[in-house]
Amino acid sequence: MTIRKERNSPEWTPEQPIEIADLLLAYLEQMEIEYVFGIPGGAIEPLFNAIARSSRRGGVRHILARHEAGAAFMADGYARETGKIGVCCSTSGPGITNLITGVACAYDNNIPMLVITGQPALPTFGKNPLQESACTGINTLGMLQHCTRYNSLVSHPAQFEHKLITALQLATRTPMGPAHLSIPVDVFRSPNPLPAPAYDLCSLLKPSALVDDDALQTLRHMLAEAENVVFLIGVCCGEAIGSILQFAEMSGAMVVTTPDGKGLVNPHHPLFRGVFGFGGHASAEAVLRDKSVDLIVAVGTGMGEWNSGGWSDSLLNARLVHIDESEEHLTRTPMARFHMRGRIQTIFTRLVQQLHEARQSGHIEPAQQRRSAHQEHGAHRKPDNMLAAPDKAESNATPILPQRLMYELGRLFPPTTRFLADTGDSTTWAIHYLQPNIDRRISERRHAGGTKRPPGRRKTEGGWLRVTMNFAPMGWAIGGAIGTAAANPKLPVVCITGDGSFLMNGQEISVAVAEKLSVIFVILNDQALGMVKHGQRLAKAEQIGCDLPPTDFAAMARAMGAEGHTIRSPEDLLKLDISAICARQGPTLLDVLIDRDEVPPMNVRMRVLAGGL
């Protein structure tokens, strides 16, 4: 797809005088945005007319979601895969309220998103027009105020360009998140006074590389003097993961990740000691509790419940150094020995450079030399198996155990597969047991590099596994997987979700059918809201509101035009032609009847619910 980059390019030849809606599309083209995810309606019709005109000249194309929340989840998945801003839209009224869950999820997980909603014509405000929902009628602007980085009604055409640029800047600056513009239909149709965009977004949205040099030197000395260092890698380390791991290797530090940071690291990396937090590994907890560890460096993590092990004192103590670009994240660790705010990529690029120069000059601190020697002699040997029940990952039992399912998914699908695990047991099993089919001999720096991108563009590398923390809506991964596949259709995308989540949002599989996207939906079918059911049992609570009736999800998939398979045993799974499934131009659903009684590793959640902070 060829998209115009220069605002005065001769390719910009609109078929009619440019409207505000066309101006919006011109800016999306300037950012090389490929898709807008959403559902049309009367109040937003001019935007869809502009999308059609853009699409005809090889620009932005629309992908029709089946529910507005699904559109927001798709924009989320697109943003994680590309590092660009995700764009979703809806008409006024219920279209906007349907969007809110997906927008709130993006807000709580710092996903850059542009949310465009329509409104009735300005002269009708207060007269009860259909789906009135701005500052009069149902106040959707007020609803979105608390889950957006910018939120505004465009009440005059002259406001539009300034408000759009402001929205984009706030969506892509730390802390990133969704920005919302609500535009009345008559404003959308208004002529723009200029024939093309007035701003160059490449320079306006270029990320800052500023770093406090004094703080960097303080950090460097702390790292050099520590006898035993552990890095905790969070999801915000995406663009910097290569530099972080290079520094860890050079300095002899061990590595653990947060649940949402797991996908940034090859699990076979010799420094990796597991996931700390929700669904994590005892090996990671043991490393952080090791009394010989005198410095824990947490990088790019917001320290929420699931990322901090339920605010565990094994992490949140005076040994902690917290590095992040977000001041909001740093405020959650007042007990830390040192805080450093800055762009993570820049910080670790400089640390690597400085350590390399020190080695060349022979000025290596004694503690750093001892750490490197310990690493070389295996003093901190990696556990042979970090899993809670490794025997179950190889069990031939029927129905198939979820542990075995995760093992086979990682083994059967190619190394380039993107896995998205949905809220609920799907997340827990994937965090603990899923491992990608990555050659153990491949160095982590080579594997983590990701695809090349134009200079200056922020890339939030999603990694091989993507989960959502904090707000955590059921069904997020279903739309997210579609957005991921649309962004990168050459790679297989596997959505691991539950039967409860699929009954909420499974209609979006129809989008993958229409777009001919190779998405593999894996349904953990236990006829229950699994995390609720197991949580009730572990807490000795009443067993209520968690059972679901038997459902043939493979038949549902076939009814919507997808391919469907029912999996009852490991043998059924191994019979599948995975190469053909990945090559298929369209989605495939695996209805996996798992053992209902297997309890996922959710002790962190149970401890918090019991009040044990």
PDB file of C-alpha atoms in Angstrom, residues 271-554:
ATOM      1  CA  LEU A 271      20.075 -15.094  32.330  1.00  0.00           C
ATOM      2  CA  PHE A 272      16.288 -15.573  32.499  1.00  0.00           C
ATOM      3  CA  ARG A 273      14.946 -16.731  35.869  1.00  0.00           C
ATOM      4  CA  GLY A 274      11.222 -16.594  35.173  1.00  0.00           C
ATOM      5  CA  VAL A 275       8.195 -14.376  35.546  1.00  0.00           C
ATOM      6  CA  PHE A 276       7.545 -12.521  38.780  1.00  0.00           C
ATOM      7  CA  GLY A 277       3.960 -11.705  39.700  1.00  0.00           C
ATOM      8  CA  PHE A 278       0.614 -13.085  38.600  1.00  0.00           C
ATOM      9  CA  GLY A 279       0.918 -16.550  37.073  1.00  0.00           C
ATOM     10  CA  GLY A 280       4.674 -16.398  37.618  1.00  0.00           C
ATOM     11  CA  HIS A 281       7.419 -18.784  38.686  1.00  0.00           C
ATOM     12  CA  ALA A 282       8.823 -19.673  42.093  1.00  0.00           C
ATOM     13  CA  SER A 283      12.311 -19.273  40.630  1.00  0.00           C
ATOM     14  CA  ALA A 284      11.706 -15.548  40.025  1.00  0.00           C
ATOM     15  CA  GLU A 285      10.367 -15.066  43.553  1.00  0.00           C
ATOM     16  CA  ALA A 286      13.397 -16.919  44.948  1.00  0.00           C
ATOM     17  CA  VAL A 287      15.822 -14.700  43.049  1.00  0.00           C
ATOM     18  CA  LEU A 288      14.239 -11.527  44.418  1.00  0.00           C
ATOM     19  CA  ARG A 289      14.195 -12.930  47.970  1.00  0.00           C
ATOM     20  CA  ASP A 290      17.823 -14.034  47.760  1.00  0.00           C
ATOM     21  CA  LYS A 291      19.628 -12.096  50.504  1.00  0.00           C
ATOM     22  CA  SER A 292      22.770 -11.894  48.390  1.00  0.00           C
ATOM     23  CA  VAL A 293      20.924  -9.682  45.894  1.00  0.00           C
ATOM     24  CA  ASP A 294      21.706  -6.103  46.865  1.00  0.00           C
ATOM     25  CA  LEU A 295      20.156  -4.297  43.891  1.00  0.00           C
ATOM     26  CA  ILE A 296      16.852  -4.949  42.106  1.00  0.00           C
ATOM     27  CA  VAL A 297      16.493  -2.783  39.007  1.00  0.00           C
ATOM     28  CA  ALA A 298      12.868  -2.571  37.872  1.00  0.00           C
ATOM     29  CA  VAL A 299      12.599  -1.139  34.364  1.00  0.00           C
ATOM     30  CA  GLY A 300       9.468  -0.047  32.500  1.00  0.00           C
ATOM     31  CA  THR A 301       6.791  -1.362  34.827  1.00  0.00           C
ATOM     32  CA  GLY A 302       3.875   0.375  36.510  1.00  0.00           C
ATOM     33  CA  MET A 303       3.934  -1.754  39.700  1.00  0.00           C
ATOM     34  CA  GLY A 304       0.252  -2.680  39.654  1.00  0.00           C
ATOM     35  CA  GLU A 305      -1.146  -5.719  41.451  1.00  0.00           C
ATOM     36  CA  TRP A 306      -0.200  -8.344  38.852  1.00  0.00           C
ATOM     37  CA  ASN A 307       3.192  -6.814  37.982  1.00  0.00           C
ATOM     38  CA  SER A 308       4.399  -6.463  41.559  1.00  0.00           C
ATOM     39  CA  GLY A 309       3.324  -9.864  42.877  1.00  0.00           C
ATOM     40  CA  GLY A 310       0.458  -8.226  44.732  1.00  0.00           C
ATOM     41  CA  TRP A 311       2.764  -5.469  46.029  1.00  0.00           C
ATOM     42  CA  SER A 312       5.166  -8.055  47.405  1.00  0.00           C
ATOM     43  CA  ASP A 313       7.876  -6.977  49.849  1.00  0.00           C
ATOM     44  CA  SER A 314      10.304  -9.199  47.940  1.00  0.00           C
ATOM     45  CA  LEU A 315      10.286  -6.430  45.307  1.00  0.00           C
ATOM     46  CA  LEU A 316       9.094  -3.277  47.037  1.00  0.00           C
ATOM     47  CA  ASN A 317      11.938  -2.636  49.457  1.00  0.00           C
ATOM     48  CA  ALA A 318      15.068  -0.537  49.902  1.00  0.00           C
ATOM     49  CA  ARG A 319      17.072  -2.618  47.411  1.00  0.00           C
ATOM     50  CA  LEU A 320      14.885  -1.335  44.561  1.00  0.00           C
ATOM     51  CA  VAL A 321      15.957   1.014  41.785  1.00  0.00           C
ATOM     52  CA  HIS A 322      13.029   2.022  39.569  1.00  0.00           C
ATOM     53  CA  ILE A 323      13.668   3.257  36.007  1.00  0.00           C
ATOM     54  CA  ASP A 324      10.750   4.448  33.891  1.00  0.00           C
ATOM     55  CA  GLU A 325       9.712   7.132  31.455  1.00  0.00           C
ATOM     56  CA  SER A 326       6.449   7.680  33.343  1.00  0.00           C
ATOM     57  CA  GLU A 327       6.454   9.793  36.478  1.00  0.00           C
ATOM     58  CA  GLU A 328       3.100   8.199  37.339  1.00  0.00           C
ATOM     59  CA  HIS A 329       4.785   4.780  37.545  1.00  0.00           C
ATOM     60  CA  LEU A 330       7.633   6.081  39.701  1.00  0.00           C
ATOM     61  CA  THR A 331       5.233   7.487  42.305  1.00  0.00           C
ATOM     62  CA  ARG A 332       4.178   3.905  43.163  1.00  0.00           C
ATOM     63  CA  THR A 333       7.596   2.998  44.589  1.00  0.00           C
ATOM     64  CA  PRO A 334       8.299   5.527  47.354  1.00  0.00           C
ATOM     65  CA  MET A 335      10.442   2.956  49.173  1.00  0.00           C
ATOM     66  CA  ALA A 336      12.917   2.664  46.292  1.00  0.00           C
ATOM     67  CA  ARG A 337      16.557   3.537  46.872  1.00  0.00           C
ATOM     68  CA  PHE A 338      16.708   5.509  43.627  1.00  0.00           C
ATOM     69  CA  HIS A 339      14.338   6.669  40.886  1.00  0.00           C
ATOM     70  CA  MET A 340      15.353   7.597  37.370  1.00  0.00           C
ATOM     71  CA  ARG A 341      12.991   9.053  34.815  1.00  0.00           C
ATOM     72  CA  GLY A 342      13.902   9.141  31.140  1.00  0.00           C
ATOM     73  CA  ARG A 343      13.621   7.336  27.850  1.00  0.00           C
ATOM     74  CA  ILE A 344      14.613   3.748  28.598  1.00  0.00           C
ATOM     75  CA  GLN A 345      16.229   3.197  25.204  1.00  0.00           C
ATOM     76  CA  THR A 346      18.545   6.176  25.672  1.00  0.00           C
ATOM     77  CA  ILE A 347      19.457   5.243  29.258  1.00  0.00           C
ATOM     78  CA  PHE A 348      20.551   1.710  28.407  1.00  0.00           C
ATOM     79  CA  THR A 349      22.245   2.628  25.148  1.00  0.00           C
ATOM     80  CA  ARG A 350      24.442   4.980  27.154  1.00  0.00           C
ATOM     81  CA  LEU A 351      25.041   2.434  29.935  1.00  0.00           C
ATOM     82  CA  VAL A 352      26.174  -0.146  27.375  1.00  0.00           C
ATOM     83  CA  GLN A 353      28.428   2.385  25.690  1.00  0.00           C
ATOM     84  CA  GLN A 354      29.969   3.487  28.990  1.00  0.00           C
ATOM     85  CA  LEU A 355      30.550  -0.080  30.154  1.00  0.00           C
ATOM     86  CA  HIS A 356      32.151  -0.936  26.821  1.00  0.00           C
ATOM     87  CA  GLU A 357      34.471   2.070  27.096  1.00  0.00           C
ATOM     88  CA  ALA A 358      35.364   1.140  30.678  1.00  0.00           C
ATOM     89  CA  ARG A 359      36.298  -2.382  29.572  1.00  0.00           C
ATOM     90  CA  GLN A 360      38.477  -1.053  26.777  1.00  0.00           C
ATOM     91  CA  SER A 361      40.296   1.218  29.202  1.00  0.00           C
ATOM     92  CA  GLY A 362      40.542  -1.470  31.915  1.00  0.00           C
ATOM     93  CA  HIS A 363      38.549   0.573  34.456  1.00  0.00           C
ATOM     94  CA  ILE A 364      36.048  -2.079  35.600  1.00  0.00           C
ATOM     95  CA  GLU A 365      34.809  -1.934  39.183  1.00  0.00           C
ATOM     96  CA  PRO A 366      35.779  -5.002  41.296  1.00  0.00           C
ATOM     97  CA  ALA A 367      32.139  -5.839  42.067  1.00  0.00           C
ATOM     98  CA  GLN A 368      31.319  -5.839  38.379  1.00  0.00           C
ATOM     99  CA  GLN A 369      34.258  -8.140  37.672  1.00  0.00           C
ATOM    100  CA  ARG A 370      33.072 -10.559  40.363  1.00  0.00           C
ATOM    101  CA  ARG A 371      29.514 -10.591  38.923  1.00  0.00           C
ATOM    102  CA  SER A 372      30.819 -11.421  35.465  1.00  0.00           C
ATOM    103  CA  ALA A 373      33.034 -14.160  36.885  1.00  0.00           C
ATOM    104  CA  HIS A 374      30.113 -15.672  38.830  1.00  0.00           C
ATOM    105  CA  GLN A 375      28.057 -15.720  35.644  1.00  0.00           C
ATOM    106  CA  GLU A 376      30.830 -17.374  33.632  1.00  0.00           C
ATOM    107  CA  HIS A 377      31.346 -20.086  36.271  1.00  0.00           C
ATOM    108  CA  GLY A 378      27.639 -20.771  36.718  1.00  0.00           C
ATOM    109  CA  ALA A 379      27.454 -19.514  40.296  1.00  0.00           C
ATOM    110  CA  HIS A 380      23.899 -18.379  39.590  1.00  0.00           C
ATOM    111  CA  ARG A 381      22.892 -21.425  37.601  1.00  0.00           C
ATOM    112  CA  LYS A 382      19.560 -21.334  35.804  1.00  0.00           C
ATOM    113  CA  PRO A 383      17.002 -23.815  37.191  1.00  0.00           C
ATOM    114  CA  ASP A 384      16.522 -26.860  34.987  1.00  0.00           C
ATOM    115  CA  ASN A 385      12.757 -26.320  35.030  1.00  0.00           C
ATOM    116  CA  MET A 386      10.914 -23.291  36.357  1.00  0.00           C
ATOM    117  CA  LEU A 387       7.401 -24.720  35.909  1.00  0.00           C
ATOM    118  CA  ALA A 388       5.147 -25.533  38.849  1.00  0.00           C
ATOM    119  CA  ALA A 389       4.149 -28.928  37.410  1.00  0.00           C
ATOM    120  CA  PRO A 390       6.481 -29.830  34.520  1.00  0.00           C
ATOM    121  CA  ASP A 391       5.137 -33.398  34.353  1.00  0.00           C
ATOM    122  CA  LYS A 392       1.668 -32.070  33.488  1.00  0.00           C
ATOM    123  CA  ALA A 393       3.090 -30.207  30.492  1.00  0.00           C
ATOM    124  CA  GLU A 394       3.856 -33.616  29.002  1.00  0.00           C
ATOM    125  CA  SER A 395       0.756 -35.485  30.206  1.00  0.00           C
ATOM    126  CA  ASN A 396      -1.225 -37.585  27.725  1.00  0.00           C
ATOM    127  CA  ALA A 397      -4.390 -37.345  29.791  1.00  0.00           C
ATOM    128  CA  THR A 398      -7.812 -36.855  28.218  1.00  0.00           C
ATOM    129  CA  PRO A 399      -9.378 -34.340  28.417  1.00  0.00           C
ATOM    130  CA  ILE A 400      -6.212 -32.453  27.595  1.00  0.00           C
ATOM    131  CA  LEU A 401      -4.576 -30.606  30.469  1.00  0.00           C
ATOM    132  CA  PRO A 402      -4.155 -26.850  29.952  1.00  0.00           C
ATOM    133  CA  GLN A 403      -0.472 -27.249  30.861  1.00  0.00           C
ATOM    134  CA  ARG A 404      -0.019 -29.689  27.950  1.00  0.00           C
ATOM    135  CA  LEU A 405      -1.999 -27.413  25.655  1.00  0.00           C
ATOM    136  CA  MET A 406       0.349 -24.473  26.373  1.00  0.00           C
ATOM    137  CA  TYR A 407       3.392 -26.676  25.812  1.00  0.00           C
ATOM    138  CA  GLU A 408       2.103 -27.871  22.443  1.00  0.00           C
ATOM    139  CA  LEU A 409       1.027 -24.415  21.267  1.00  0.00           C
ATOM    140  CA  GLY A 410       4.527 -23.112  21.851  1.00  0.00           C
ATOM    141  CA  ARG A 411       6.086 -26.134  20.154  1.00  0.00           C
ATOM    142  CA  LEU A 412       3.757 -26.450  17.139  1.00  0.00           C
ATOM    143  CA  PHE A 413       3.569 -22.848  15.927  1.00  0.00           C
ATOM    144  CA  PRO A 414       6.502 -21.117  14.176  1.00  0.00           C
ATOM    145  CA  PRO A 415       8.917 -18.821  16.051  1.00  0.00           C
ATOM    146  CA  THR A 416       7.404 -15.710  14.432  1.00  0.00           C
ATOM    147  CA  THR A 417       3.954 -16.354  15.941  1.00  0.00           C
ATOM    148  CA  ARG A 418       2.317 -13.597  17.959  1.00  0.00           C
ATOM    149  CA  PHE A 419       0.442 -15.014  20.957  1.00  0.00           C
ATOM    150  CA  LEU A 420      -2.267 -12.966  22.696  1.00  0.00           C
ATOM    151  CA  ALA A 421      -3.670 -14.393  25.931  1.00  0.00           C
ATOM    152  CA  ASP A 422      -7.047 -13.183  27.106  1.00  0.00           C
ATOM    153  CA  THR A 423      -8.102 -12.112  30.588  1.00  0.00           C
ATOM    154  CA  GLY A 424      -8.849 -15.045  32.889  1.00  0.00           C
ATOM    155  CA  ASP A 425      -7.311 -18.495  33.078  1.00  0.00           C
ATOM    156  CA  SER A 426      -5.966 -18.023  29.539  1.00  0.00           C
ATOM    157  CA  THR A 427      -3.576 -15.354  30.815  1.00  0.00           C
ATOM    158  CA  THR A 428      -2.526 -17.408  33.831  1.00  0.00           C
ATOM    159  CA  TRP A 429      -1.745 -20.598  31.926  1.00  0.00           C
ATOM    160  CA  ALA A 430       0.087 -18.672  29.178  1.00  0.00           C
ATOM    161  CA  ILE A 431       2.210 -16.613  31.570  1.00  0.00           C
ATOM    162  CA  HIS A 432       3.378 -19.711  33.422  1.00  0.00           C
ATOM    163  CA  TYR A 433       3.577 -22.471  30.799  1.00  0.00           C
ATOM    164  CA  LEU A 434       3.670 -21.022  27.278  1.00  0.00           C
ATOM    165  CA  GLN A 435       7.109 -20.997  25.649  1.00  0.00           C
ATOM    166  CA  PRO A 436       7.667 -20.110  22.003  1.00  0.00           C
ATOM    167  CA  ASN A 437       9.354 -22.365  19.498  1.00  0.00           C
ATOM    168  CA  ILE A 438      12.587 -20.344  19.487  1.00  0.00           C
ATOM    169  CA  ASP A 439      15.959 -21.947  18.826  1.00  0.00           C
ATOM    170  CA  ARG A 440      17.870 -21.970  22.121  1.00  0.00           C
ATOM    171  CA  ARG A 441      21.057 -21.124  20.232  1.00  0.00           C
ATOM    172  CA  ILE A 442      19.709 -17.798  18.986  1.00  0.00           C
ATOM    173  CA  SER A 443      21.068 -14.946  21.058  1.00  0.00           C
ATOM    174  CA  GLU A 444      18.432 -12.891  22.798  1.00  0.00           C
ATOM    175  CA  ARG A 445      19.694  -9.641  21.306  1.00  0.00           C
ATOM    176  CA  ARG A 446      19.238 -10.936  17.782  1.00  0.00           C
ATOM    177  CA  HIS A 447      15.783 -12.342  18.519  1.00  0.00           C
ATOM    178  CA  ALA A 448      14.518  -9.271  20.354  1.00  0.00           C
ATOM    179  CA  GLY A 449      15.409  -6.789  17.653  1.00  0.00           C
ATOM    180  CA  GLY A 450      12.041  -6.907  15.893  1.00  0.00           C
ATOM    181  CA  THR A 451      11.375  -5.382  12.511  1.00  0.00           C
ATOM    182  CA  LYS A 452      13.134  -2.272  11.234  1.00  0.00           C
ATOM    183  CA  ARG A 453      11.296   1.003  11.395  1.00  0.00           C
ATOM    184  CA  PRO A 454      11.775   4.470   9.972  1.00  0.00           C
ATOM    185  CA  PRO A 455      14.186   6.684  11.951  1.00  0.00           C
ATOM    186  CA  GLY A 456      12.620   8.612  14.803  1.00  0.00           C
ATOM    187  CA  ARG A 457       9.436   6.550  15.080  1.00  0.00           C
ATOM    188  CA  ARG A 458       8.646   5.196  18.545  1.00  0.00           C
ATOM    189  CA  LYS A 459       8.319   1.419  18.434  1.00  0.00           C
ATOM    190  CA  THR A 460       6.613  -0.279  21.355  1.00  0.00           C
ATOM    191  CA  GLU A 461       7.739  -3.814  20.571  1.00  0.00           C
ATOM    192  CA  GLY A 462       4.947  -6.130  21.655  1.00  0.00           C
ATOM    193  CA  GLY A 463       7.059  -9.258  21.897  1.00  0.00           C
ATOM    194  CA  TRP A 464       5.996 -12.842  21.212  1.00  0.00           C
ATOM    195  CA  LEU A 465       3.384 -12.904  24.047  1.00  0.00           C
ATOM    196  CA  ARG A 466       0.931 -10.084  24.724  1.00  0.00           C
ATOM    197  CA  VAL A 467      -1.381  -9.846  27.702  1.00  0.00           C
ATOM    198  CA  THR A 468      -3.315  -6.988  29.219  1.00  0.00           C
ATOM    199  CA  MET A 469      -2.896  -5.964  32.847  1.00  0.00           C
ATOM    200  CA  ASN A 470      -4.817  -3.655  35.180  1.00  0.00           C
ATOM    201  CA  PHE A 471      -8.282  -3.004  33.644  1.00  0.00           C
ATOM    202  CA  ALA A 472      -8.204  -6.466  31.990  1.00  0.00           C
ATOM    203  CA  PRO A 473     -11.532  -6.835  30.132  1.00  0.00           C
ATOM    204  CA  MET A 474     -12.611 -10.279  28.982  1.00  0.00           C
ATOM    205  CA  GLY A 475     -12.428 -10.623  25.198  1.00  0.00           C
ATOM    206  CA  TRP A 476      -9.618  -8.093  24.729  1.00  0.00           C
ATOM    207  CA  ALA A 477      -7.413 -10.639  22.968  1.00  0.00           C
ATOM    208  CA  ILE A 478     -10.083 -11.529  20.392  1.00  0.00           C
ATOM    209  CA  GLY A 479     -10.174  -8.041  18.898  1.00  0.00           C
ATOM    210  CA  GLY A 480      -6.502  -7.485  19.708  1.00  0.00           C
ATOM    211  CA  ALA A 481      -5.500 -10.517  17.658  1.00  0.00           C
ATOM    212  CA  ILE A 482      -7.455  -9.228  14.651  1.00  0.00           C
ATOM    213  CA  GLY A 483      -5.759  -5.820  14.907  1.00  0.00           C
ATOM    214  CA  THR A 484      -2.379  -7.551  15.202  1.00  0.00           C
ATOM    215  CA  ALA A 485      -3.016  -9.697  12.126  1.00  0.00           C
ATOM    216  CA  ALA A 486      -4.232  -6.706  10.120  1.00  0.00           C
ATOM    217  CA  ALA A 487      -1.038  -4.853  11.023  1.00  0.00           C
ATOM    218  CA  ASN A 488       1.212  -7.783  10.085  1.00  0.00           C
ATOM    219  CA  PRO A 489      -0.709 -10.286   7.937  1.00  0.00           C
ATOM    220  CA  LYS A 490       2.402 -12.278   6.991  1.00  0.00           C
ATOM    221  CA  LEU A 491       2.791 -13.723  10.512  1.00  0.00           C
ATOM    222  CA  PRO A 492       0.474 -16.170  12.285  1.00  0.00           C
ATOM    223  CA  VAL A 493      -1.444 -14.795  15.255  1.00  0.00           C
ATOM    224  CA  VAL A 494      -2.749 -17.076  18.003  1.00  0.00           C
ATOM    225  CA  CYS A 495      -5.487 -15.819  20.326  1.00  0.00           C
ATOM    226  CA  ILE A 496      -5.749 -17.887  23.523  1.00  0.00           C
ATOM    227  CA  THR A 497      -9.133 -17.172  25.074  1.00  0.00           C
ATOM    228  CA  GLY A 498     -11.790 -18.770  27.251  1.00  0.00           C
ATOM    229  CA  ASP A 499     -15.302 -19.903  26.526  1.00  0.00           C
ATOM    230  CA  GLY A 500     -16.682 -17.063  28.663  1.00  0.00           C
ATOM    231  CA  SER A 501     -14.678 -14.445  26.773  1.00  0.00           C
ATOM    232  CA  PHE A 502     -15.670 -15.922  23.419  1.00  0.00           C
ATOM    233  CA  LEU A 503     -19.351 -15.820  24.339  1.00  0.00           C
ATOM    234  CA  MET A 504     -18.879 -12.119  25.104  1.00  0.00           C
ATOM    235  CA  ASN A 505     -16.887 -11.078  22.027  1.00  0.00           C
ATOM    236  CA  GLY A 506     -16.603 -14.062  19.708  1.00  0.00           C
ATOM    237  CA  GLN A 507     -18.634 -12.376  16.986  1.00  0.00           C
ATOM    238  CA  GLU A 508     -15.441 -10.553  15.984  1.00  0.00           C
ATOM    239  CA  ILE A 509     -14.202 -13.771  14.332  1.00  0.00           C
ATOM    240  CA  SER A 510     -16.479 -12.681  11.486  1.00  0.00           C
ATOM    241  CA  VAL A 511     -14.105  -9.739  10.934  1.00  0.00           C
ATOM    242  CA  ALA A 512     -11.168 -12.115  10.480  1.00  0.00           C
ATOM    243  CA  VAL A 513     -13.289 -14.049   7.975  1.00  0.00           C
ATOM    244  CA  ALA A 514     -14.131 -10.897   6.010  1.00  0.00           C
ATOM    245  CA  GLU A 515     -10.525  -9.657   6.046  1.00  0.00           C
ATOM    246  CA  LYS A 516      -9.048 -13.128   5.320  1.00  0.00           C
ATOM    247  CA  LEU A 517      -6.714 -12.895   8.295  1.00  0.00           C
ATOM    248  CA  SER A 518      -4.730 -15.869   9.563  1.00  0.00           C
ATOM    249  CA  VAL A 519      -5.818 -15.768  13.191  1.00  0.00           C
ATOM    250  CA  ILE A 520      -6.002 -18.988  15.191  1.00  0.00           C
ATOM    251  CA  PHE A 521      -8.529 -18.747  18.022  1.00  0.00           C
ATOM    252  CA  VAL A 522      -7.806 -21.300  20.762  1.00  0.00           C
ATOM    253  CA  ILE A 523     -10.794 -21.677  23.099  1.00  0.00           C
ATOM    254  CA  LEU A 524     -10.104 -23.085  26.585  1.00  0.00           C
ATOM    255  CA  ASN A 525     -13.495 -24.761  26.919  1.00  0.00           C
ATOM    256  CA  ASP A 526     -14.155 -25.783  30.526  1.00  0.00           C
ATOM    257  CA  GLN A 527     -17.867 -24.847  30.557  1.00  0.00           C
ATOM    258  CA  ALA A 528     -17.212 -22.169  33.180  1.00  0.00           C
ATOM    259  CA  LEU A 529     -15.872 -18.751  33.944  1.00  0.00           C
ATOM    260  CA  GLY A 530     -12.709 -20.518  34.998  1.00  0.00           C
ATOM    261  CA  MET A 531     -10.942 -17.893  37.085  1.00  0.00           C
ATOM    262  CA  VAL A 532     -14.168 -17.149  38.966  1.00  0.00           C
ATOM    263  CA  LYS A 533     -14.833 -20.848  39.555  1.00  0.00           C
ATOM    264  CA  HIS A 534     -11.335 -21.646  40.801  1.00  0.00           C
ATOM    265  CA  GLY A 535     -11.207 -18.465  42.846  1.00  0.00           C
ATOM    266  CA  GLN A 536     -14.450 -19.370  44.603  1.00  0.00           C
ATOM    267  CA  ARG A 537     -13.148 -22.854  45.369  1.00  0.00           C
ATOM    268  CA  LEU A 538      -9.798 -21.655  46.684  1.00  0.00           C
ATOM    269  CA  ALA A 539     -11.500 -19.028  48.845  1.00  0.00           C
ATOM    270  CA  LYS A 540     -14.102 -21.560  50.053  1.00  0.00           C
ATOM    271  CA  ALA A 541     -16.788 -19.202  48.791  1.00  0.00           C
ATOM    272  CA  GLU A 542     -20.214 -20.065  47.401  1.00  0.00           C
ATOM    273  CA  GLN A 543     -20.098 -21.714  43.976  1.00  0.00           C
ATOM    274  CA  ILE A 544     -22.360 -19.353  42.062  1.00  0.00           C
ATOM    275  CA  GLY A 545     -22.561 -17.596  38.717  1.00  0.00           C
ATOM    276  CA  CYS A 546     -19.643 -19.374  37.053  1.00  0.00           C
ATOM    277  CA  ASP A 547     -21.077 -22.352  35.122  1.00  0.00           C
ATOM    278  CA  LEU A 548     -21.716 -22.219  31.377  1.00  0.00           C
ATOM    279  CA  PRO A 549     -23.686 -24.692  29.253  1.00  0.00           C
ATOM    280  CA  PRO A 550     -21.879 -27.013  26.820  1.00  0.00           C
ATOM    281  CA  THR A 551     -21.210 -25.078  23.599  1.00  0.00           C
ATOM    282  CA  ASP A 552     -19.871 -26.300  20.272  1.00  0.00           C
ATOM    283  CA  PHE A 553     -17.555 -23.431  19.409  1.00  0.00           C
ATOM    284  CA  ALA A 554     -16.161 -25.214  16.358  1.00  0.00           C
TER     285      ALA A 554
END
